[in-house]
Amino acid sequence: MNKKKVSLKDIAEKAQVSTALVSYVLNGKEKESRVGHEIAVKIKQIAKELNYQPNYLAKSLRSGKTQTIGLIIADISNPFFANIARIVEDEAKKNGYTVIIGSSDETAEKSWDLITVFLNRQVDGFIIVSSENSEEQIHYLIERNVPFVLLDRHFPEIPTDFVSLNSFKAAYDAGSHLIRGGYKNIGLIAYQSQLFHMQERIRGYRFSLEDHRIPFRPEWLKEVGFNTIEEEIKVGIDDMLASEYAVDALIFATYRLAITGLKYINSLGLKVPEDLAIVSFGQAEAFDLYYCPITYVLQPMHELGKTAVEILIQKLKKPDSEKKQILMEAKLMARDSSRPKAPVR
Amino acid sequence: MNKKKVSLKDIAEKAQVSTALVSYVLNGKEKESRVGHEIAVKIKQIAKELNYQPNYLAKSLRSGKTQTIGLIIADISNPFFANIARIVEDEAKKNGYTVIIGSSDETAEKSWDLITVFLNRQVDGFIIVSSENSEEQIHYLIERNVPFVLLDRHFPEIPTDFVSLNSFKAAYDAGSHLIRGGYKNIGLIAYQSQLFHMQERIRGYRFSLEDHRIPFRPEWLKEVGFNTIEEEIKVGIDDMLASEYAVDALIFATYRLAITGLKYINSLGLKVPEDLAIVSFGQAEAFDLYYCPITYVLQPMHELGKTAVEILIQKLKKPDSEKKQILMEAKLMARDSSRPKAPVR
């Protein structure tokens, strides 16, 4: 560092007041110490002119507060999480908080790294989109009384604050919508994951069939691994189409699965929805620009992000406030990719 | 915090050695202090058993090193930056660094906030995708000897390390490709921005016309504001189509501009490329899934991100190493949206 750092003393000298007074004002404690309004304004003005940079690090060690939120998302390259990060940032900024972001790439190990790094950077609290097998980290945060809110995904067996989607209902609605449109052989491509929201999507899909008395066929459900989605989706779709009960409609449980699946469907020369109707979770520009706009499950992204920030800030103010566990409802946006089948004459 | 924090002293007692020795070992200085291998292993083992968490904050104050990189991107909700963030993270992790990310939303003010917050969190260095009017921040970092590398955008009048794209050449190639395909009236939709890379894209486009002796028409170039792109793109495209020299091809200077423009083109019922050929900067799944795959300027995203990390790490090791200023070449990926015009019979 070339320039000498401006200190409280420098400001005090220029304002002709005591260093303690400057400290009170710059820490927002002028009311407590009965400082006059005019002198407070003058001190802030001088601090600005001298380009005073408070030493947050030393300050953090004393007060333990940094006005910073650590946001851990599951995959920054997924537009759903990138957009939700933007919403969390905007909301946090409105409340005077800065957000630092890390991406766990859906691995528990990287999520652990980020939690450690952020704790060492003294974030006041966390908003976390959990990855699979990260329950231990959640228990760790609870034991240490670190304030946090889970976003988009939660562990039903661990009592935490969370905001997520009613995935069961959303998947049930997707299946029922297709059945009402005359589709009978409906497949689902999901991730192979123990995460609750993924299990709920599978359960909701299966229940929509059952509820409409359509017997489920094992080949209609394909659960693919995170790191092998391209190959596995191809095999899954091939199997579904080759089946005695060949699918006439397909639900994708996430955006990434849909994009990968649609590329393969295009390459097979299949027409949507004539050959195969489509409904997908996740919203994205790619769905709008597809030759046949894709029906999707609209997640209340803005509300999810905003509410997570609100709950966390409430928790930071009142650490003992009651747990908030919020399941939001998705809305099915019916478009051309799932239009009702023409009646058979 | 519920549990008492494990201290160096606790480990020392259990290992029956001095606290100083524990400190040496856990700070990786056993060689300097001639500690036996066996005792070093034992100390590390005990630290692990007791779940010892080093206080990086206090440690940072002493050593000034945190193995953390601050990445400031221009807009996290833009897939180009979200993907590049993922690449930077992966590369940094390979080198033992953790990345904390902030998004400036294309505003210099928010970028200042993030630089301040990250400096106070003691990042070792920065990788920055600059926003407009942020030159002052760059000078600030230079004056304070903070190591940083500019990514994707740079200021030609400020000598810094940077890795970005040869935008002039990329735009020239896009224009020339269309001209070779028989298109004559070629429009460009860009951002109204003084950022160098945007100015270079405009200059490259204009030079491609000039170089092929096509006189430039002012209505062919539309520069839209960041916050009014929807309205302005509509007006721009309307003007280009209503012109005496109505455009038969259109170049978009970024992904976001292309997505917005394509939605409007669809709503007008125009067919790509018969009514209007398209070339765009930025790569995205939406371009692949469009009914007519979009020709795009392939930016070497992986190389850009990887090289930025390499340069920064080199700088951290040798602060006085020579400046690296790297312009990478894009590659035009010709697809259906710009296929050559059928010859007029």
XYZ file of C-alpha atoms in Angstrom:
690
model
C 0.000 0.000 0.000
C 1.598 3.244 -1.110
C -0.549 5.903 0.520
C -0.762 6.280 4.250
C -4.145 5.176 5.502
C -6.431 7.925 6.804
C -7.067 7.368 10.512
C -9.753 8.500 12.914
C -7.133 10.805 14.389
C -6.595 12.561 11.028
C -10.313 13.254 10.818
C -10.464 14.389 14.457
C -7.628 16.886 13.903
C -9.229 18.351 10.824
C -12.640 18.601 12.517
C -11.080 19.866 15.748
C -12.893 17.323 17.884
C -11.801 14.264 19.860
C -10.963 10.929 18.231
C -13.610 9.272 20.419
C -16.251 11.589 18.994
C -15.235 10.730 15.417
C -15.414 7.050 16.297
C -18.917 7.450 17.760
C -20.188 9.250 14.675
C -18.625 6.950 12.085
C -19.979 3.929 13.951
C -23.481 5.391 13.887
C -23.611 5.898 17.659
C -24.085 9.681 17.676
C -27.485 9.408 19.333
C -26.165 7.390 22.255
C -23.462 9.950 22.931
C -25.565 13.072 22.375
C -23.462 14.492 19.561
C -24.931 17.552 17.842
C -26.363 16.989 14.362
C -24.183 19.655 12.770
C -20.916 18.287 14.093
C -21.932 14.750 13.042
C -22.562 15.961 9.484
C -19.211 17.793 9.495
C -17.315 14.691 10.640
C -18.947 12.515 7.978
C -18.151 15.134 5.342
C -14.474 15.244 6.306
C -14.275 11.432 6.379
C -15.614 11.429 2.831
C -13.216 14.142 1.630
C -10.233 12.301 3.053
C -11.520 9.058 1.529
C -11.540 7.363 4.922
C -11.803 3.569 4.675
C -12.930 1.944 7.915
C -10.936 -1.126 8.830
C -13.790 -3.601 8.809
C -11.488 -6.452 9.609
C -10.380 -5.006 12.942
C -13.929 -3.773 13.468
C -15.306 -7.261 12.822
C -13.012 -8.722 15.426
C -14.497 -6.316 17.966
C -18.187 -6.200 17.029
C -18.610 -9.531 15.292
C -20.877 -7.866 12.676
C -19.889 -7.328 9.068
C -23.179 -6.603 7.245
C -22.250 -9.396 4.872
C -24.272 -12.418 3.803
C -22.660 -15.543 2.399
C -24.701 -17.081 -0.406
C -23.841 -20.633 -1.426
C -25.549 -21.786 -4.591
C -25.474 -25.243 -6.100
C -24.232 -24.287 -9.565
C -23.504 -20.796 -10.807
C -23.669 -21.898 -14.442
C -27.347 -22.868 -14.044
C -29.465 -19.826 -14.994
C -32.002 -20.557 -12.257
C -29.376 -20.135 -9.539
C -27.605 -17.271 -11.298
C -30.884 -15.372 -11.479
C -31.791 -16.149 -7.902
C -28.339 -14.913 -6.820
C -29.072 -11.622 -8.537
C -32.385 -11.342 -6.664
C -30.774 -12.151 -3.305
C -28.128 -9.477 -3.982
C -30.674 -6.832 -4.870
C -32.757 -7.558 -1.780
C -29.750 -7.679 0.509
C -28.460 -4.382 -0.850
C -31.802 -2.725 -0.114
C -31.275 -3.802 3.489
C -27.683 -2.580 3.672
C -26.036 -5.977 3.264
C -23.417 -7.047 0.765
C -23.554 -10.587 -0.595
C -20.542 -12.730 -1.284
C -21.268 -15.729 -3.428
C -19.764 -19.162 -3.783
C -20.802 -22.081 -5.952
C -20.635 -25.631 -4.635
C -21.004 -27.300 -8.047
C -23.413 -29.751 -6.399
C -20.667 -31.261 -4.267
C -20.768 -31.465 -0.483
C -16.987 -31.123 -0.295
C -16.897 -27.759 -2.065
C -19.832 -26.586 -0.001
C -17.828 -27.389 3.168
C -14.896 -25.366 1.802
C -17.124 -22.384 1.163
C -18.753 -22.532 4.583
C -15.326 -22.550 6.208
C -14.009 -19.720 4.035
C -17.099 -17.592 4.612
C -17.099 -18.220 8.364
C -13.484 -17.157 8.451
C -14.452 -14.042 6.494
C -16.965 -13.355 9.261
C -20.197 -13.338 7.311
C -23.139 -12.540 9.566
C -25.219 -15.368 8.161
C -25.796 -17.743 5.271
C -28.312 -18.419 2.556
C -27.629 -21.918 1.248
C -28.840 -23.959 -1.690
C -27.774 -27.332 -0.312
C -26.002 -30.021 -2.244
C -26.569 -33.730 -1.694
C -25.067 -35.289 1.449
C -24.456 -31.938 3.109
C -26.589 -32.631 6.197
C -23.477 -32.698 8.383
C -22.731 -29.063 7.429
C -26.222 -28.013 8.407
C -25.839 -29.661 11.807
C -22.462 -27.941 12.171
C -24.029 -24.515 11.589
C -26.878 -25.271 14.006
C -24.478 -26.404 16.753
C -22.483 -23.210 16.387
C -25.559 -20.986 16.353
C -24.681 -19.570 12.958
C -27.775 -17.926 11.456
C -28.766 -19.418 8.094
C -31.711 -20.043 5.790
C -31.973 -22.881 3.289
C -33.171 -21.850 -0.142
C -34.864 -23.981 -2.822
C -33.884 -27.218 -1.101
C -34.287 -28.404 2.464
C -33.908 -31.471 4.636
C -37.290 -32.395 6.101
C -35.687 -34.295 8.985
C -33.567 -31.322 10.137
C -35.484 -28.448 11.717
C -34.179 -25.311 9.990
C -35.545 -22.145 8.469
C -36.171 -22.671 4.786
C -37.940 -21.315 1.714
C -38.526 -23.776 -1.045
C -40.957 -24.956 -3.649
C -43.800 -27.385 -3.176
C -42.172 -29.787 -5.621
C -44.677 -32.581 -5.052
C -47.595 -30.360 -6.050
C -45.708 -28.865 -9.000
C -44.895 -32.289 -10.439
C -48.428 -33.520 -9.775
C -49.777 -30.515 -11.681
C -47.419 -31.151 -14.600
C -48.546 -34.773 -14.895
C -52.241 -33.959 -14.492
C -52.003 -31.220 -17.137
C -50.649 -33.703 -19.671
C -53.236 -36.339 -18.782
C -56.058 -33.800 -19.188
C -54.609 -32.956 -22.622
C -55.107 -36.567 -23.719
C -51.564 -37.857 -23.144
C -51.430 -41.282 -21.525
C -47.879 -42.565 -21.599
C -45.931 -39.988 -19.660
C -42.239 -40.224 -18.852
C -40.128 -38.351 -16.302
C -36.423 -37.598 -16.520
C -35.022 -36.654 -13.107
C -31.696 -36.654 -11.297
C -30.503 -39.620 -9.319
C -30.412 -37.791 -6.015
C -31.533 -38.243 -2.449
C -32.276 -34.529 -2.212
C -35.817 -34.101 -0.937
C -37.038 -31.755 -3.668
C -36.003 -34.270 -6.356
C -37.693 -37.157 -4.541
C -40.810 -35.013 -4.211
C -40.870 -34.326 -7.952
C -40.764 -38.050 -8.640
C -43.456 -38.729 -6.039
C -45.734 -35.991 -7.445
C -45.346 -37.322 -10.978
C -46.170 -40.884 -9.896
C -49.127 -39.729 -7.876
C -50.571 -37.864 -10.897
C -50.589 -41.138 -12.828
C -52.042 -43.125 -9.949
C -54.672 -40.479 -9.274
C -55.826 -40.761 -12.901
C -55.668 -44.564 -12.893
C -52.795 -44.847 -15.300
C -50.543 -47.764 -14.339
C -46.927 -46.634 -13.971
C -44.327 -48.387 -16.173
C -40.769 -48.598 -14.804
C -39.232 -47.606 -18.148
C -41.068 -44.249 -17.952
C -38.865 -43.039 -15.103
C -35.190 -42.340 -15.750
C -32.958 -40.998 -12.990
C -29.632 -39.785 -14.379
C -26.349 -38.965 -12.612
C -25.129 -35.339 -12.443
C -21.959 -36.123 -14.329
C -23.315 -38.435 -16.982
C -26.475 -36.688 -18.023
C -25.816 -36.615 -21.776
C -25.287 -40.347 -22.184
C -27.954 -41.361 -19.695
C -30.633 -39.090 -21.127
C -30.075 -40.615 -24.564
C -30.442 -44.114 -23.194
C -33.463 -43.077 -21.142
C -35.284 -41.479 -24.062
C -34.419 -44.400 -26.365
C -35.856 -46.844 -23.815
C -39.002 -44.798 -23.311
C -39.618 -44.627 -27.066
C -38.839 -48.294 -27.687
C -41.126 -49.450 -24.887
C -44.335 -51.389 -25.542
C -45.896 -48.364 -23.841
C -43.931 -45.774 -25.823
C -44.186 -42.339 -24.213
C -46.173 -39.588 -25.929
C -45.180 -36.956 -23.360
C -42.115 -36.243 -21.251
C -41.530 -34.222 -18.087
C -38.055 -32.889 -17.275
C -37.363 -32.328 -13.582
C -34.871 -29.489 -14.147
C -33.779 -26.948 -16.740
C -30.447 -28.640 -17.450
C -32.157 -31.985 -18.049
C -34.621 -30.315 -20.430
C -31.963 -28.546 -22.486
C -29.955 -31.730 -22.841
C -33.034 -33.799 -23.621
C -34.422 -31.347 -26.185
C -31.129 -31.342 -28.097
C -31.354 -35.122 -28.355
C -35.032 -35.030 -29.325
C -34.159 -32.541 -32.087
C -31.394 -34.786 -33.321
C -33.864 -37.682 -33.583
C -36.065 -35.511 -35.818
C -39.009 -35.782 -33.416
C -41.554 -32.955 -33.530
C -42.829 -31.314 -30.337
C -45.654 -31.767 -29.411
C -46.917 -33.993 -32.282
C -44.426 -36.802 -31.599
C -43.654 -35.936 -27.999
C -45.238 -33.359 -25.693
C -42.917 -31.623 -23.209
C -43.258 -30.021 -19.783
C -40.225 -28.841 -17.834
C -39.240 -27.449 -14.473
C -37.143 -24.276 -14.523
C -37.713 -21.219 -16.669
C -35.311 -19.949 -19.283
C -34.997 -17.933 -22.422
C -34.232 -21.113 -24.340
C -37.805 -22.277 -23.624
C -39.259 -19.092 -25.133
C -37.147 -19.241 -28.258
C -37.679 -22.937 -28.993
C -39.662 -23.445 -32.214
C -42.521 -24.617 -30.082
C -42.524 -22.681 -26.785
C -42.017 -25.064 -23.884
C -44.610 -25.480 -21.123
C -42.873 -24.961 -17.807
C -43.342 -24.903 -14.075
C -43.001 -21.252 -13.111
C -41.176 -21.049 -9.809
C -41.752 -17.842 -7.850
C -38.043 -17.019 -8.110
C -38.347 -13.434 -6.976
C -40.417 -14.351 -3.940
C -38.095 -17.243 -3.063
C -35.006 -15.000 -3.064
C -36.679 -12.062 -1.375
C -38.187 -14.185 1.396
C -34.893 -15.938 2.115
C -33.222 -12.553 2.651
C -36.087 -11.331 4.858
C -36.019 -14.412 7.059
C -32.239 -14.218 7.454
C -32.262 -10.531 8.355
C -35.058 -11.148 10.853
C -32.936 -13.938 12.358
C -29.898 -11.687 12.575
C -31.932 -9.133 14.499
C -33.727 -11.624 16.728
C -31.720 -14.840 16.903
C -34.434 -16.536 18.947
C -37.345 -15.821 16.613
C -39.488 -18.771 15.585
C -38.428 -20.963 12.688
C -39.896 -20.037 9.323
C -40.550 -22.988 7.039
C -42.116 -21.859 3.811
C -43.194 -23.971 0.846
C -44.179 -21.835 -2.117
C -46.481 -22.925 -4.914
C -45.353 -23.106 -8.532
C -47.610 -22.217 -11.445
C -47.836 -24.291 -14.595
C -47.404 -22.101 -17.685
C -49.154 -24.062 -20.443
C -47.775 -23.362 -23.901
C -47.530 -25.066 -27.265
C -45.242 -27.925 -26.259
C -48.083 -29.599 -24.338
C -51.160 -28.502 -26.264
C -54.043 -30.974 -26.004
C -53.967 -33.872 -28.441
C -56.279 -33.583 -31.430
C -59.283 -35.854 -30.729
C -59.091 -39.178 -32.582
C -61.892 -39.303 -35.156
C -21.075 -20.243 19.472
C -21.905 -23.083 21.862
C -18.725 -25.068 21.941
C -15.487 -23.673 23.279
C -13.081 -23.110 20.440
C -10.121 -25.484 20.305
C -6.910 -23.503 20.794
C -3.275 -24.180 19.951
C -2.776 -24.638 23.677
C -5.320 -27.481 23.828
C -3.457 -29.269 21.068
C -0.089 -28.592 22.731
C -1.300 -30.073 26.023
C -2.635 -33.185 24.399
C 0.534 -33.656 22.317
C 2.746 -32.795 25.285
C 4.733 -30.225 23.313
C 5.002 -26.437 23.398
C 2.329 -24.152 21.916
C 5.007 -22.551 19.738
C 5.793 -25.942 18.224
C 2.108 -26.554 17.433
C 1.935 -23.137 15.819
C 5.001 -23.856 13.675
C 3.591 -27.155 12.462
C 0.066 -25.946 11.744
C 1.453 -22.985 9.841
C 3.552 -25.302 7.696
C 6.846 -24.053 9.077
C 8.121 -27.332 10.529
C 11.090 -27.383 8.193
C 12.295 -23.960 9.292
C 12.185 -24.976 12.932
C 13.638 -28.461 12.515
C 10.627 -30.326 13.956
C 10.772 -34.108 13.636
C 8.459 -35.659 11.042
C 6.796 -37.947 13.569
C 5.879 -35.211 15.995
C 4.577 -33.047 13.133
C 2.282 -35.864 12.011
C 1.112 -36.371 15.606
C 0.284 -32.682 16.049
C -1.677 -32.584 12.791
C -3.541 -35.725 13.794
C -4.558 -34.264 17.154
C -5.626 -30.977 15.503
C -7.870 -32.997 13.227
C -9.335 -35.091 16.065
C -10.158 -31.996 18.081
C -11.626 -30.375 14.940
C -9.274 -27.415 15.270
C -10.345 -24.430 13.142
C -7.516 -21.971 12.513
C -8.564 -18.361 12.994
C -7.843 -17.157 9.495
C -8.986 -13.676 10.343
C -6.329 -13.155 12.999
C -3.899 -15.059 10.795
C -4.694 -12.809 7.832
C -3.931 -9.761 9.922
C -0.467 -11.184 10.552
C 0.470 -12.798 7.241
C -1.637 -10.773 4.837
C -2.367 -13.919 2.786
C -5.730 -15.623 2.604
C -5.575 -17.840 -0.509
C -8.739 -16.110 -1.658
C -9.495 -14.414 -4.974
C -12.237 -11.821 -5.360
C -14.057 -12.141 -8.669
C -16.227 -9.217 -9.731
C -18.423 -9.924 -12.724
C -20.632 -7.473 -14.572
C -23.897 -9.395 -14.292
C -24.388 -12.767 -12.691
C -27.691 -13.318 -14.501
C -25.918 -13.232 -17.881
C -24.956 -16.831 -18.762
C -21.648 -15.743 -20.291
C -20.437 -14.339 -16.964
C -22.022 -17.101 -14.897
C -20.181 -19.691 -16.986
C -16.909 -17.803 -16.844
C -17.276 -17.552 -13.055
C -17.542 -21.322 -12.924
C -14.353 -21.683 -14.979
C -12.457 -19.207 -12.792
C -13.575 -21.128 -9.700
C -12.471 -24.472 -11.084
C -9.067 -23.113 -12.095
C -8.548 -21.319 -8.809
C -9.442 -24.426 -6.834
C -6.858 -26.446 -8.769
C -4.321 -23.906 -7.526
C -5.517 -23.983 -3.922
C -7.481 -20.734 -4.031
C -11.089 -20.135 -3.080
C -13.084 -17.621 -5.099
C -15.621 -15.235 -3.660
C -17.868 -13.654 -6.225
C -19.757 -10.402 -6.473
C -21.863 -8.983 -9.281
C -21.733 -5.279 -10.131
C -24.878 -5.293 -12.273
C -22.993 -3.112 -14.769
C -22.827 -0.216 -12.333
C -19.622 1.472 -11.211
C -21.120 2.225 -7.794
C -21.814 -1.416 -6.960
C -18.411 -2.381 -8.266
C -16.832 0.128 -5.811
C -18.835 -1.442 -2.970
C -17.590 -4.892 -3.868
C -13.965 -3.804 -4.161
C -14.187 -2.242 -0.705
C -15.906 -5.251 0.834
C -13.440 -7.691 -0.726
C -10.419 -5.618 0.288
C -11.752 -5.585 3.824
C -12.162 -9.351 3.602
C -8.488 -9.493 2.680
C -8.626 -11.127 -0.704
C -5.156 -11.686 -2.107
C -6.107 -10.298 -5.492
C -8.898 -9.551 -7.937
C -10.219 -10.701 -11.279
C -12.536 -7.990 -12.565
C -14.998 -7.699 -15.421
C -15.178 -3.899 -15.423
C -18.333 -1.856 -15.663
C -18.548 1.474 -17.469
C -16.984 4.501 -15.759
C -15.000 2.391 -13.325
C -11.565 3.691 -14.370
C -11.160 5.430 -10.997
C -11.396 2.056 -9.226
C -8.682 0.637 -11.412
C -6.396 3.559 -10.611
C -7.216 3.056 -6.921
C -6.099 -0.583 -7.051
C -2.920 0.329 -8.950
C -1.997 3.060 -6.454
C -2.423 0.619 -3.579
C -0.450 -2.122 -5.299
C -3.368 -4.538 -5.119
C -2.785 -7.393 -7.600
C -5.558 -7.708 -10.184
C -6.308 -8.849 -13.715
C -9.039 -7.434 -15.936
C -11.135 -10.037 -17.707
C -13.183 -9.701 -20.910
C -12.989 -5.888 -20.803
C -10.089 -3.527 -20.442
C -9.209 0.147 -20.624
C -6.636 0.668 -23.378
C -5.395 3.918 -21.802
C -4.649 2.317 -18.414
C -1.680 -0.057 -18.327
C -2.953 -3.172 -16.525
C -2.801 -6.905 -16.907
C -5.791 -8.109 -18.900
C -7.228 -10.996 -20.898
C -9.937 -10.085 -23.338
C -11.307 -10.752 -26.765
C -10.205 -9.157 -30.013
C -13.638 -7.607 -30.439
C -12.698 -5.582 -33.506
C -11.635 -8.683 -35.403
C -14.628 -10.699 -34.215
C -17.107 -8.062 -35.412
C -15.209 -7.621 -38.676
C -15.438 -11.388 -39.242
C -19.167 -11.390 -38.502
C -19.825 -8.625 -41.032
C -17.564 -10.141 -43.676
C -19.214 -13.547 -43.261
C -22.636 -12.039 -43.995
C -21.337 -10.056 -46.961
C -19.745 -13.173 -48.453
C -23.112 -14.909 -48.046
C -24.737 -12.332 -50.317
C -26.200 -10.035 -47.646
C -25.754 -6.338 -48.394
C -27.772 -4.313 -45.911
C -26.387 -5.296 -42.563
C -27.475 -3.804 -39.257
C -25.813 -3.868 -35.833
C -27.525 -3.654 -32.459
C -25.048 -2.743 -29.721
C -25.041 -1.153 -26.278
C -24.664 2.561 -25.805
C -21.456 2.321 -23.850
C -18.022 3.852 -23.778
C -16.524 0.491 -22.819
C -13.710 -0.284 -25.208
C -14.857 -3.777 -26.217
C -18.250 -2.382 -27.279
C -16.677 0.448 -29.273
C -14.403 -2.098 -30.934
C -17.362 -4.237 -31.972
C -18.947 -1.213 -33.645
C -15.662 -0.270 -35.307
C -15.104 -3.817 -36.604
C -18.624 -3.982 -38.036
C -18.218 -0.638 -39.810
C -14.845 -1.610 -41.164
C -16.272 -4.837 -42.639
C -18.748 -2.734 -44.662
C -16.099 -0.234 -45.711
C -13.643 -2.951 -46.638
C -16.253 -4.457 -48.976
C -17.295 -1.064 -50.388
C -20.751 -1.070 -48.885
C -21.695 2.468 -47.833
C -22.778 2.587 -44.190
C -26.307 3.906 -43.449
C -26.824 5.553 -40.042
C -30.145 3.743 -39.449
C -28.288 0.417 -39.602
C -26.570 1.060 -36.270
C -28.640 1.133 -33.090
C -26.995 1.649 -29.704
C -29.411 0.891 -26.862
C -29.224 1.734 -23.152
C -28.718 -1.063 -20.575
C -31.984 -0.313 -18.834
C -34.207 0.306 -21.852
C -33.173 -2.475 -24.175
C -36.652 -3.891 -24.843
C -38.200 -0.640 -26.059
C -35.104 0.567 -27.891
C -34.489 -2.704 -29.727
C -38.060 -2.617 -31.052
C -37.619 0.938 -32.318
C -34.216 0.066 -33.758
C -35.428 -2.998 -35.643
C -38.543 -1.136 -36.880
C -36.319 1.670 -38.225
C -33.921 -0.753 -39.877
C -36.761 -2.585 -41.612
C -38.590 0.594 -42.672
C -35.445 2.152 -44.136
C -35.003 2.748 -47.850
C -32.059 0.378 -47.367
C -34.002 -2.171 -45.312
C -31.666 -4.602 -43.598
C -31.510 -8.222 -44.734
C -29.122 -9.244 -41.947
C -28.552 -8.240 -38.343
C -25.641 -8.577 -35.948
C -26.213 -8.517 -32.165
C -23.255 -7.333 -30.099
C -24.180 -9.415 -27.018
C -26.225 -12.395 -25.931
C -28.814 -10.338 -24.029
C -29.368 -8.087 -27.064
C -29.828 -11.149 -29.275
C -32.368 -12.844 -27.008
C -34.408 -9.671 -26.711
C -34.168 -8.962 -30.444
C -35.065 -12.516 -31.479
C -38.213 -12.442 -29.352
C -39.291 -9.284 -31.172
C -38.372 -10.722 -34.575
C -40.502 -13.787 -33.771
C -43.416 -11.592 -32.744
C -43.212 -9.806 -36.120
C -43.535 -13.184 -37.848
C -40.203 -12.743 -39.641
C -38.411 -15.923 -40.686
C -34.701 -16.403 -40.011
C -32.725 -16.348 -42.292
C -35.128 -15.888 -45.245
C -36.398 -12.513 -44.041
C -33.485 -11.621 -41.816
C -30.154 -13.353 -41.309
C -28.690 -13.290 -37.777
C -25.210 -13.386 -36.261
C -24.653 -12.853 -32.549
C -21.905 -12.464 -29.993
C -22.134 -14.710 -26.946
C -22.907 -18.398 -26.908
C -25.919 -19.937 -25.249
C -28.204 -22.903 -25.223
C -30.987 -20.697 -26.530
C -29.031 -20.312 -29.783
C -28.820 -24.083 -30.233
C -32.489 -24.686 -29.570
C -33.811 -21.870 -31.773
C -35.772 -23.244 -34.760
C -32.926 -22.101 -36.915
C -29.626 -22.472 -35.016
C -28.009 -19.067 -34.587
C -24.575 -18.273 -36.010
C -22.423 -16.936 -33.187
C -19.036 -15.601 -32.306
C -17.443 -18.328 -30.194
C -15.427 -16.698 -27.448
C -12.690 -18.870 -25.964
C -14.419 -18.730 -22.581
C -12.413 -21.508 -20.996
C -9.100 -20.022 -22.103
C -10.172 -16.532 -20.998
C -11.033 -17.688 -17.474
C -8.073 -20.017 -17.125
C -5.565 -17.439 -18.320
C -6.927 -14.751 -15.993
C -6.369 -17.070 -13.019
C -2.873 -18.006 -14.209
C -1.822 -14.387 -14.649
C -3.175 -13.425 -11.235
C -1.456 -16.293 -9.452
C 1.792 -15.457 -11.221
C 1.389 -11.847 -10.054
C 0.744 -12.957 -6.476
C 3.962 -14.948 -6.523
C 6.044 -12.321 -8.297
C 4.444 -8.915 -7.852
C 6.997 -7.296 -10.148
C 6.558 -9.641 -13.105
C 5.903 -8.017 -16.471
C 2.384 -6.982 -17.436
C 0.451 -9.536 -19.464
C -1.929 -8.047 -21.978
C -3.658 -10.747 -23.941
C -6.207 -10.367 -26.732
C -7.714 -13.697 -27.714
C -9.317 -14.464 -31.051
C -12.941 -15.462 -31.399
C -14.140 -18.002 -33.931
C -17.242 -17.525 -36.060
C -19.511 -20.561 -35.835
C -21.532 -20.424 -39.045
C -24.933 -22.054 -38.758
C -28.343 -21.852 -40.411
C -29.260 -18.340 -39.298
C -26.743 -16.826 -41.724
C -26.669 -19.401 -44.530
C -25.738 -17.883 -47.913
C -28.582 -16.300 -49.851
C -29.945 -18.368 -52.697
C -28.550 -16.918 -55.939
C -31.065 -14.684 -57.751
C -31.989 -16.340 -61.049
